[in-house]
PDB file of C-alpha atoms and ligand atoms in Angstrom:
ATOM      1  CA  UNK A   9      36.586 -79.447 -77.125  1.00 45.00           C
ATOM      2  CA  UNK A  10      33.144 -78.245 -75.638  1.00 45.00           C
ATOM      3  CA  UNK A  11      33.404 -75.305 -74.038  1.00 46.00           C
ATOM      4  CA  UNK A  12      30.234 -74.169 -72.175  1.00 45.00           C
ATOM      5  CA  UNK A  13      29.521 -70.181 -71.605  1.00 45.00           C
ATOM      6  CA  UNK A  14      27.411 -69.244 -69.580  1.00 46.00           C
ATOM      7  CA  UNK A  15      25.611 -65.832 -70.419  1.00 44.00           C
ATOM      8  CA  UNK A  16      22.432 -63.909 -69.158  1.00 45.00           C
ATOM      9  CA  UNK A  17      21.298 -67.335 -67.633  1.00 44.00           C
ATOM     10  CA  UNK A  18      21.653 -69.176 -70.770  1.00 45.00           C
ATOM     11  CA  UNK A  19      23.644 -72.091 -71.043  1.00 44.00           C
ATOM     12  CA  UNK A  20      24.812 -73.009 -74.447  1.00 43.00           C
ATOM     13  CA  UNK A  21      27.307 -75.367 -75.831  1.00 47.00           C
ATOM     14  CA  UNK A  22      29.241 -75.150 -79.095  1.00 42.00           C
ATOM     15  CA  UNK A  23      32.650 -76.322 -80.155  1.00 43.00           C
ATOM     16  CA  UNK A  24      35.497 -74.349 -80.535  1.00 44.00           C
ATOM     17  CA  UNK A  25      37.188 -76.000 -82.790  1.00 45.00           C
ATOM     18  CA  UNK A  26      34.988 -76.388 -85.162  1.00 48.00           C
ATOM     19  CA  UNK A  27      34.476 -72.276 -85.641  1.00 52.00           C
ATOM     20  CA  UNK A  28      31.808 -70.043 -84.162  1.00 51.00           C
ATOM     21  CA  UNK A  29      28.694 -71.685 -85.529  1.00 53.00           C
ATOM     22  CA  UNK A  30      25.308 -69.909 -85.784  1.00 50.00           C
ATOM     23  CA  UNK A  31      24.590 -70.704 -82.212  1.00 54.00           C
ATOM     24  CA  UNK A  32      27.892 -69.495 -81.315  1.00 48.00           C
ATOM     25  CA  UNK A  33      27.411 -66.362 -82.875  1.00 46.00           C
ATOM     26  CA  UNK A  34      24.126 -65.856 -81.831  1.00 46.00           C
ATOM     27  CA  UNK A  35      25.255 -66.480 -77.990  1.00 45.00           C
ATOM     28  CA  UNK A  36      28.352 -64.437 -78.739  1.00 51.00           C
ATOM     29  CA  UNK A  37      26.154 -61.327 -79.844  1.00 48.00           C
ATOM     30  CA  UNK A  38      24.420 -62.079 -76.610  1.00 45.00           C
ATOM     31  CA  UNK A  39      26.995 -62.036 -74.426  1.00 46.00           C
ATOM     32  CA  UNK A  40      27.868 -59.009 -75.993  1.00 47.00           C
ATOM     33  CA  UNK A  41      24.442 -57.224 -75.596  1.00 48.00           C
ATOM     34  CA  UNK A  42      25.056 -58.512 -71.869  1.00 44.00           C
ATOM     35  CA  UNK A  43      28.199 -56.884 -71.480  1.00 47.00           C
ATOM     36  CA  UNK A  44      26.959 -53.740 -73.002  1.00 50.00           C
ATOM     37  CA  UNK A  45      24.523 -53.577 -70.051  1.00 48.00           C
ATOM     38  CA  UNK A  46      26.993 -54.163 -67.308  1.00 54.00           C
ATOM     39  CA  UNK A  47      28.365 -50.370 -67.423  1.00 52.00           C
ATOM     40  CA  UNK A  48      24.309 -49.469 -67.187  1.00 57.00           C
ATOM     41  CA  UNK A  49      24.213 -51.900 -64.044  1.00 49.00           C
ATOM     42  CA  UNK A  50      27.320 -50.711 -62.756  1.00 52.00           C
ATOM     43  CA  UNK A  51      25.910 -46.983 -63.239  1.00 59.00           C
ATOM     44  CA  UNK A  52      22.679 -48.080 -61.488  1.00 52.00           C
ATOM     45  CA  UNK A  53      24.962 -49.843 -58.670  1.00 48.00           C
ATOM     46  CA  UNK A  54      26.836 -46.407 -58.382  1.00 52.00           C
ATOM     47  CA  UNK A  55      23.553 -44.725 -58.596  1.00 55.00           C
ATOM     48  CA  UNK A  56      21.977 -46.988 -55.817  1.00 50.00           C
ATOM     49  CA  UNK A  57      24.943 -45.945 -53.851  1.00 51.00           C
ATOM     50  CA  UNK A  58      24.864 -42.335 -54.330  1.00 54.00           C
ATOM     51  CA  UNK A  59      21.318 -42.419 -53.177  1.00 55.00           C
ATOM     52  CA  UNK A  60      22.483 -44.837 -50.628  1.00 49.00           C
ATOM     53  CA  UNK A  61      24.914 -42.227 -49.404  1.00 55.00           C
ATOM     54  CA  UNK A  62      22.422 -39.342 -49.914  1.00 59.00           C
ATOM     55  CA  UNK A  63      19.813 -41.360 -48.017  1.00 51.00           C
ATOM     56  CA  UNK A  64      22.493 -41.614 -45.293  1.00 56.00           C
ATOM     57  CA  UNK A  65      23.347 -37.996 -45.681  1.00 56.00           C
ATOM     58  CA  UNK A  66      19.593 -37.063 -45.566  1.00 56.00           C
ATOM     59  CA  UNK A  67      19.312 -39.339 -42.728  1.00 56.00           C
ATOM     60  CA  UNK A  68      22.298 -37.818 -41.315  1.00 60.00           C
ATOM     61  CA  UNK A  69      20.784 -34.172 -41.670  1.00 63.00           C
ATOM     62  CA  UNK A  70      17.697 -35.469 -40.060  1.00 66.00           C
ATOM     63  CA  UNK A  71      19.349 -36.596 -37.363  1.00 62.00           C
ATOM     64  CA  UNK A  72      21.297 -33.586 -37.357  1.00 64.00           C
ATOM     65  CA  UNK A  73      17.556 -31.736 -37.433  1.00 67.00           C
ATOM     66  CA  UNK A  74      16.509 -33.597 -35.040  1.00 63.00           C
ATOM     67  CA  UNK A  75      19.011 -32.921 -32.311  1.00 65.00           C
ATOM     68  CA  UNK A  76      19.154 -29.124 -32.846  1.00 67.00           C
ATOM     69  CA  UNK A  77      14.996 -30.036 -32.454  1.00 71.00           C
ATOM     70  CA  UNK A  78      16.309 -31.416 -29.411  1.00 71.00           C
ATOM     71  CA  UNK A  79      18.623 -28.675 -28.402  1.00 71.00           C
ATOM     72  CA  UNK A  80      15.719 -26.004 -29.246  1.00 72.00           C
ATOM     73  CA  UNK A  81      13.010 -28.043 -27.569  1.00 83.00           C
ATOM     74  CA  UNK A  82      15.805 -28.467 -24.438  1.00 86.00           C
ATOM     75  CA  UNK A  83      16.139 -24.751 -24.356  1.00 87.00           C
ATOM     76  CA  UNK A  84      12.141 -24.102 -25.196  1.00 90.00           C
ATOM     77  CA  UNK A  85      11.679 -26.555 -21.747  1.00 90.00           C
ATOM     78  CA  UNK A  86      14.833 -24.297 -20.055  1.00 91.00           C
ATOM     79  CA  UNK A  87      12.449 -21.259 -20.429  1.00 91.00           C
ATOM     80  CA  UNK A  88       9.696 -22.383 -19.465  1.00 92.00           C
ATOM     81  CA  UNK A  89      11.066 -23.778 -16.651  1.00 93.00           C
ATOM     82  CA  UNK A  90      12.381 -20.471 -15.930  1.00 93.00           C
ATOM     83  CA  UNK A  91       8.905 -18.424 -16.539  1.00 93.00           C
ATOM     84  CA  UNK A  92       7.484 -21.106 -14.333  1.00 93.00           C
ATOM     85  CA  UNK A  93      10.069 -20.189 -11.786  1.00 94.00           C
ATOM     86  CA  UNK A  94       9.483 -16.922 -12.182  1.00 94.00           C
ATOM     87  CA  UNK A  95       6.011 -16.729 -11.743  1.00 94.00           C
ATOM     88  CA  UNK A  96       6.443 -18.855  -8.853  1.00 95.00           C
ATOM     89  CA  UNK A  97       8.573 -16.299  -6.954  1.00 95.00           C
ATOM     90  CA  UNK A  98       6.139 -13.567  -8.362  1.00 95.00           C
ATOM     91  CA  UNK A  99       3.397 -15.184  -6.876  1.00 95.00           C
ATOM     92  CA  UNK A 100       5.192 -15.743  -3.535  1.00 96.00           C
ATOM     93  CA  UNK A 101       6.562 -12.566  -3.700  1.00 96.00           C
ATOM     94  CA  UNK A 102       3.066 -11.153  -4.089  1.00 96.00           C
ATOM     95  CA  UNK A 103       1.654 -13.647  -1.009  1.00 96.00           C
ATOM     96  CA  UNK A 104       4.343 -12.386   0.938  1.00 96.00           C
ATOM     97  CA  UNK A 105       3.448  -8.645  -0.023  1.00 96.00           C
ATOM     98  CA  UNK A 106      -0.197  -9.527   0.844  1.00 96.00           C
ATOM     99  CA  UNK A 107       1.121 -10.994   4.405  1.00 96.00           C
ATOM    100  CA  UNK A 108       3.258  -8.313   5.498  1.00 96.00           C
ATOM    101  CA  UNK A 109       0.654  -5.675   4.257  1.00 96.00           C
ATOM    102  CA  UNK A 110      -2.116  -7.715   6.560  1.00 96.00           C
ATOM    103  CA  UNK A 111       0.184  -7.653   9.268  1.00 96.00           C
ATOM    104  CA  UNK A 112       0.939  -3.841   8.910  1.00 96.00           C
ATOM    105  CA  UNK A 113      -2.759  -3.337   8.891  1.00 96.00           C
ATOM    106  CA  UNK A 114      -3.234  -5.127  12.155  1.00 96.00           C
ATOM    107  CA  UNK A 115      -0.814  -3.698  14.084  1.00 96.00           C
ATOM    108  CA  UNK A 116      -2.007  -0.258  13.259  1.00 97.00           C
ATOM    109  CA  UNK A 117      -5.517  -1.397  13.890  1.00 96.00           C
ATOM    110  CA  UNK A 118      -4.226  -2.922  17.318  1.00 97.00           C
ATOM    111  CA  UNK A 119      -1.955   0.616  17.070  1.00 98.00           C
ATOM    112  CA  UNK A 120      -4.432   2.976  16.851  1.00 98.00           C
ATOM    113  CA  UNK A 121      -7.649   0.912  18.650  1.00 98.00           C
ATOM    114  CA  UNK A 122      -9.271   2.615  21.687  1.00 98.00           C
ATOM    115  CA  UNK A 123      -9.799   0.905  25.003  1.00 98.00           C
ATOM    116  CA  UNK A 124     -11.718   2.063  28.131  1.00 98.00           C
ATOM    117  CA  UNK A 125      -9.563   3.779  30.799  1.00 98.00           C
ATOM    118  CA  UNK A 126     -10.748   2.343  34.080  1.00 97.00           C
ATOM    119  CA  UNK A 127     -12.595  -0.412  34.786  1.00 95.00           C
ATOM    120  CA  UNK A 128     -14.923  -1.077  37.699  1.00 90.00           C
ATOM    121  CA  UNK A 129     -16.034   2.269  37.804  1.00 97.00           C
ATOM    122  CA  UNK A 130     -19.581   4.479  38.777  1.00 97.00           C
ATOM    123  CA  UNK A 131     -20.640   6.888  36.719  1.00 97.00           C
ATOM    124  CA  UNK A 132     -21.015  10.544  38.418  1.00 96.00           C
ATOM    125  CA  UNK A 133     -20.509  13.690  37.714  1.00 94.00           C
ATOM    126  CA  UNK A 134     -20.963  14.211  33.535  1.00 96.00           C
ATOM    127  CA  UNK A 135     -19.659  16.580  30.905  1.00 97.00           C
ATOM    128  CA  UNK A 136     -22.082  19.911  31.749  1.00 96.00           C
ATOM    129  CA  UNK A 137     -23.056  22.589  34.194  1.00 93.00           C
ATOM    130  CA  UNK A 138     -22.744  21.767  37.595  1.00 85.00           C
ATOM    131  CA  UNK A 139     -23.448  24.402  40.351  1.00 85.00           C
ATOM    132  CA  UNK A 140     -23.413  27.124  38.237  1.00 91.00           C
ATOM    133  CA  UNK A 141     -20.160  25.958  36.257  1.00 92.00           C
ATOM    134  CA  UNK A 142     -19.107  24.070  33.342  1.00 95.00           C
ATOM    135  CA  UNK A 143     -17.486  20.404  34.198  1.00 96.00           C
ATOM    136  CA  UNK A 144     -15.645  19.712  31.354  1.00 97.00           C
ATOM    137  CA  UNK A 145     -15.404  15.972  32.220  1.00 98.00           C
ATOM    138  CA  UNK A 146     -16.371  12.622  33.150  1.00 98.00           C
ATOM    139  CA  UNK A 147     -16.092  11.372  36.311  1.00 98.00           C
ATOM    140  CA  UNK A 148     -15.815   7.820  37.215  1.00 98.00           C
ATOM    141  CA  UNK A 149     -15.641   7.120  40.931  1.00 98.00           C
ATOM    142  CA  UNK A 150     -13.080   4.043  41.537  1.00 98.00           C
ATOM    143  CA  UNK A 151     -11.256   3.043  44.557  1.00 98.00           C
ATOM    144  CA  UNK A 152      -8.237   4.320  45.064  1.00 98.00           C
ATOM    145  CA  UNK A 153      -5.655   2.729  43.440  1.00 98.00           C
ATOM    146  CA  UNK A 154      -7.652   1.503  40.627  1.00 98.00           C
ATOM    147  CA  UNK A 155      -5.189   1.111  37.308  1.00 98.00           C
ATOM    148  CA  UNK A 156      -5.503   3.924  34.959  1.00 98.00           C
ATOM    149  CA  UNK A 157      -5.008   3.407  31.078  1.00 98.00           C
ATOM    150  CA  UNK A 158      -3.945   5.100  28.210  1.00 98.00           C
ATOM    151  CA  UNK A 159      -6.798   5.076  25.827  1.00 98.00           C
ATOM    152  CA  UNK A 160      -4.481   4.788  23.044  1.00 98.00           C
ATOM    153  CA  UNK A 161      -1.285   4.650  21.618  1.00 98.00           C
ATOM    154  CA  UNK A 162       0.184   8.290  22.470  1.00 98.00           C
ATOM    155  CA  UNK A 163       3.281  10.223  24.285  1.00 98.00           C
ATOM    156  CA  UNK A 164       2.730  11.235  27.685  1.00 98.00           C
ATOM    157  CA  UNK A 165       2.866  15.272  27.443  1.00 98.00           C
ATOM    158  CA  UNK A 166       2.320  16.560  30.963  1.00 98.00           C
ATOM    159  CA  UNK A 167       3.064  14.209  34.075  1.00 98.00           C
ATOM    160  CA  UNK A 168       2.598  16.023  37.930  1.00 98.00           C
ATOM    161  CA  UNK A 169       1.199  17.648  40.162  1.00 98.00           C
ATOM    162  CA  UNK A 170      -1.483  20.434  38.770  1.00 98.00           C
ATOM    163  CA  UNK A 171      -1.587  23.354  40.276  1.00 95.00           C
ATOM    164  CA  UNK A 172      -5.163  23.954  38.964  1.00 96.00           C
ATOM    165  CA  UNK A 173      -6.216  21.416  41.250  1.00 97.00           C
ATOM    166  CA  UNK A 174      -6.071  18.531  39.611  1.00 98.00           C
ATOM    167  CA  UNK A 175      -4.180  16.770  41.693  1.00 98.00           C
ATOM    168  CA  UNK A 176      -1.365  14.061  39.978  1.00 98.00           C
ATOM    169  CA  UNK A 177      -2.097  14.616  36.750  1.00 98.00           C
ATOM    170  CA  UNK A 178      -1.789  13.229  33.571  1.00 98.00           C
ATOM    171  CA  UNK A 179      -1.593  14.424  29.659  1.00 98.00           C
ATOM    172  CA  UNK A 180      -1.427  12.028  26.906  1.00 99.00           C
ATOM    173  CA  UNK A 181      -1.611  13.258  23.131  1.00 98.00           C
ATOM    174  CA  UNK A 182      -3.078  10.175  20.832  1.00 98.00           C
ATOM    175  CA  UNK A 183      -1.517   9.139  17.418  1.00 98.00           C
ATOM    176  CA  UNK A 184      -4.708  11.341  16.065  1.00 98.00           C
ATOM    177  CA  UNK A 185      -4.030  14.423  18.027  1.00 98.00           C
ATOM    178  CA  UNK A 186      -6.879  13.965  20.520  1.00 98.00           C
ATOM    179  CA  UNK A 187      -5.504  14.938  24.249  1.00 98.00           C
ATOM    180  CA  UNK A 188      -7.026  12.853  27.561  1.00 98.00           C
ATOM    181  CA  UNK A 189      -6.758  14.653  30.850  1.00 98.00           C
ATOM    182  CA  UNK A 190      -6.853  12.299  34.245  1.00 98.00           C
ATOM    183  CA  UNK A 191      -6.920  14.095  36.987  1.00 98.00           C
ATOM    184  CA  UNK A 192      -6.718  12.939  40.985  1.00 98.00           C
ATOM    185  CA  UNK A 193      -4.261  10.057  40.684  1.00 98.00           C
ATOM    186  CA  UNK A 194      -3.548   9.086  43.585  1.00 98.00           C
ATOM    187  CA  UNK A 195       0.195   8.257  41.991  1.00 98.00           C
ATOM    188  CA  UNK A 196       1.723   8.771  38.254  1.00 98.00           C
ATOM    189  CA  UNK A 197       3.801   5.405  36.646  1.00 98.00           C
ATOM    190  CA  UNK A 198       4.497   7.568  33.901  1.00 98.00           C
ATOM    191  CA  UNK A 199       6.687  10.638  32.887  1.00 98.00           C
ATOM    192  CA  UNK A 200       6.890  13.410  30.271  1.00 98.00           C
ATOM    193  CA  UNK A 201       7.839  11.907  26.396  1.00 98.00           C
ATOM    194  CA  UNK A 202       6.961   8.125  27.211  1.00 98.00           C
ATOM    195  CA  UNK A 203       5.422   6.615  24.562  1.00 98.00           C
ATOM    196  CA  UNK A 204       2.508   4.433  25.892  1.00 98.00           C
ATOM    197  CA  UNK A 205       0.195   1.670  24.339  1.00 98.00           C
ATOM    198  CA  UNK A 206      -3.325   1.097  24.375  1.00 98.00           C
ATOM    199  CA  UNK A 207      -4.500   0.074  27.786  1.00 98.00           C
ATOM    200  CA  UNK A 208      -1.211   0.683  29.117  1.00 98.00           C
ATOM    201  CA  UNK A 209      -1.537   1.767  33.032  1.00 98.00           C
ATOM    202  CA  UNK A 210      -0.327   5.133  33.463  1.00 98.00           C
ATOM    203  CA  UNK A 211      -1.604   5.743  36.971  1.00 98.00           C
ATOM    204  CA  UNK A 212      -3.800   5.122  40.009  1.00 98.00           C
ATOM    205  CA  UNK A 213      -6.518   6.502  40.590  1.00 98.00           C
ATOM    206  CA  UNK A 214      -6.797   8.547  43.936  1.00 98.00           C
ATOM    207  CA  UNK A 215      -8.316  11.598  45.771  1.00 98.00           C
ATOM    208  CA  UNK A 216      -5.530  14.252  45.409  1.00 98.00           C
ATOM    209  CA  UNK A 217      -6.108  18.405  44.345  1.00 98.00           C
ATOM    210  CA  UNK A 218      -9.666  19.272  44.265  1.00 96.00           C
ATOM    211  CA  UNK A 219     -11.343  16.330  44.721  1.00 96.00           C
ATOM    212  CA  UNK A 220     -14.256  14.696  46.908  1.00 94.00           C
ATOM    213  CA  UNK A 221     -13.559  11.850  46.775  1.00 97.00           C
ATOM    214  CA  UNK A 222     -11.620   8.655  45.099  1.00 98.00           C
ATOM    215  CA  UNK A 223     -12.313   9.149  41.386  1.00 98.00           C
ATOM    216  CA  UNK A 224     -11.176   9.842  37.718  1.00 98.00           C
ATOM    217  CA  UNK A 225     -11.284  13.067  36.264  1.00 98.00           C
ATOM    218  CA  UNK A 226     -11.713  12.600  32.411  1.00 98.00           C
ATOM    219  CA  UNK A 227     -11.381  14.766  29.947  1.00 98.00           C
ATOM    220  CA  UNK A 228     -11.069  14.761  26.131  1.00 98.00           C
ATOM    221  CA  UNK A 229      -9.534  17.330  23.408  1.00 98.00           C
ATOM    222  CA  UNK A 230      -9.779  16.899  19.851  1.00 98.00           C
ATOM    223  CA  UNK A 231      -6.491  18.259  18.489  1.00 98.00           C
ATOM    224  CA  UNK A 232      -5.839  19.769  21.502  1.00 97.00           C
ATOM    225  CA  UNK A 233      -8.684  21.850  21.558  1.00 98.00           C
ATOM    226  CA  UNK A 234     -11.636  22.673  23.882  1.00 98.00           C
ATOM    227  CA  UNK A 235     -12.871  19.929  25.995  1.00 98.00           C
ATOM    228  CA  UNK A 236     -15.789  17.297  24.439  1.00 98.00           C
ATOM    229  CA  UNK A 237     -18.130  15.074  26.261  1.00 98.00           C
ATOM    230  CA  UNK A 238     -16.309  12.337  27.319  1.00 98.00           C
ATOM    231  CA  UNK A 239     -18.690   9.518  26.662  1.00 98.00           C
ATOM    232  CA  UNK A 240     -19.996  10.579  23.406  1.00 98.00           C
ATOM    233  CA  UNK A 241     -16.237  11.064  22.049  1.00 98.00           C
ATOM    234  CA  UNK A 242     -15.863   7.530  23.227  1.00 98.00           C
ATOM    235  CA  UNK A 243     -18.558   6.048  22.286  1.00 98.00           C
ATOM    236  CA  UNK A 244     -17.862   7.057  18.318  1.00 98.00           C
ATOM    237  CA  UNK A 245     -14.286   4.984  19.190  1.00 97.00           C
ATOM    238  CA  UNK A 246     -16.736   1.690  19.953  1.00 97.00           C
ATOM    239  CA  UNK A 247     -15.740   2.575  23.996  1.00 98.00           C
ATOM    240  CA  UNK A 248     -18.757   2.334  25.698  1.00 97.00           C
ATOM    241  CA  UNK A 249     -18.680   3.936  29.182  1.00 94.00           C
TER     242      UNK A 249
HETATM  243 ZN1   ZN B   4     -14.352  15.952  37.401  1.00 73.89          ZN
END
């Protein structure tokens, strides 16, 4: 009988029968020596597997690193999405400061501007002595019925008729304290307390108390206080007369 074994690659041949012979042997011990070295392949095969496995594990953790990168870098982009956002609003918050503080600023302007009170007007008699006595005022002949204005924003604190001679008269204390007189309206469209506007028409101009003639009777008080020249006053307000 001829058996053939096949070991480590080798093919060799002997005969069974006739007892191992050197050959045999020689394969025998080989085989032998093989099979010692399959538990080292096996081990290695095991080994390759563990690292498989850890490789996968690693791989795993990675992965795992790698989303919580994710998650971190997701959140990172959540704030700074936010911040964005938030400067945003700042910014339009600070625009819309800026606005409202421009349009404050120009309504007071418009507020507290100074306008002319008559218009279409001659010059005559001026702040100084005339015959022997102080005119306190500016007058500014007009036709009667000739709109009269408030030179400012103000509150209407006398509205009537004078009995000093003014006539219909009219008293309007400005937002800075300064009080205009007009005297000789020839008719009042205001009354005591009204709050009135720059350029606002408060009267018409007229002829009445001691007067000689159609014109208005204008005089200025800082505060309240003594009578100023009209024009000059005026004039430092960008009102030329
Ligand atoms: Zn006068």
């Amino acid at each position: 009988m001829v058996s053939t074994a096949v070991a480590g690659g080798i093919v060799v041949q002997g005969t069974a029968a006739s007892g191992p012979s050197a050959d045999a042997l020689a394969v025998q011990n080989l085989s032998n020596s093989v099979g010692s070295l399959e538990p080292d392949v096996r081990d290695l095969a095991v080994a390759a597997a563990g690292s498989a496995r850890q490789a996968s594990a690693a791989g795993s953790r990675d992965a795992s690193r790698m989303a919580m990168a994710g998650v971190v870098s997701q959140a990172d982009e959540a704030a700074a999405l936010a911040d964005a956002e938030q400067a945003r609003k700042a910014t339009a918050a600070k625009a819309a400061a800026a606005k409202k503080a421009k349009a404050v600023e120009a309504a007071r302007k418009k507020a507290q501007r100074w306008v002319s009170p008559i218009a279409n007007y001659t010059l005559t008699s001026g702040y100084g002595w005339r015959w022997g006595r102080m005119h306190p005022a500016q007058d500014l002949a007009a036709p009667t019925g000739t709109p009269v204005r408030a030179l400012s924003t103000g509150t209407v604190i006398f509205a009537g008729w004078s009995s000093e001679g003014y006539g219909n008269f009219v008293k309007i204390r400005y937002w800075d304290g300064t009080v205009s007189w007009f005297a000789h309206n020839s008719r009042l469209l205001v009354s005591v307390g009204e709050q009135v506007k720059p350029g606002q028409v408060v009267s018409y101009s007229g002829s009445t108390g001691n007067s000689t003639g159609p014109h208005l009777h204008l005089e200025i008080h800082p505060r309240g206080g003594a009578a100023v020249a009209p024009r000059a006053w005026l004039g430092q307000k960008g009102v030329r007369l």
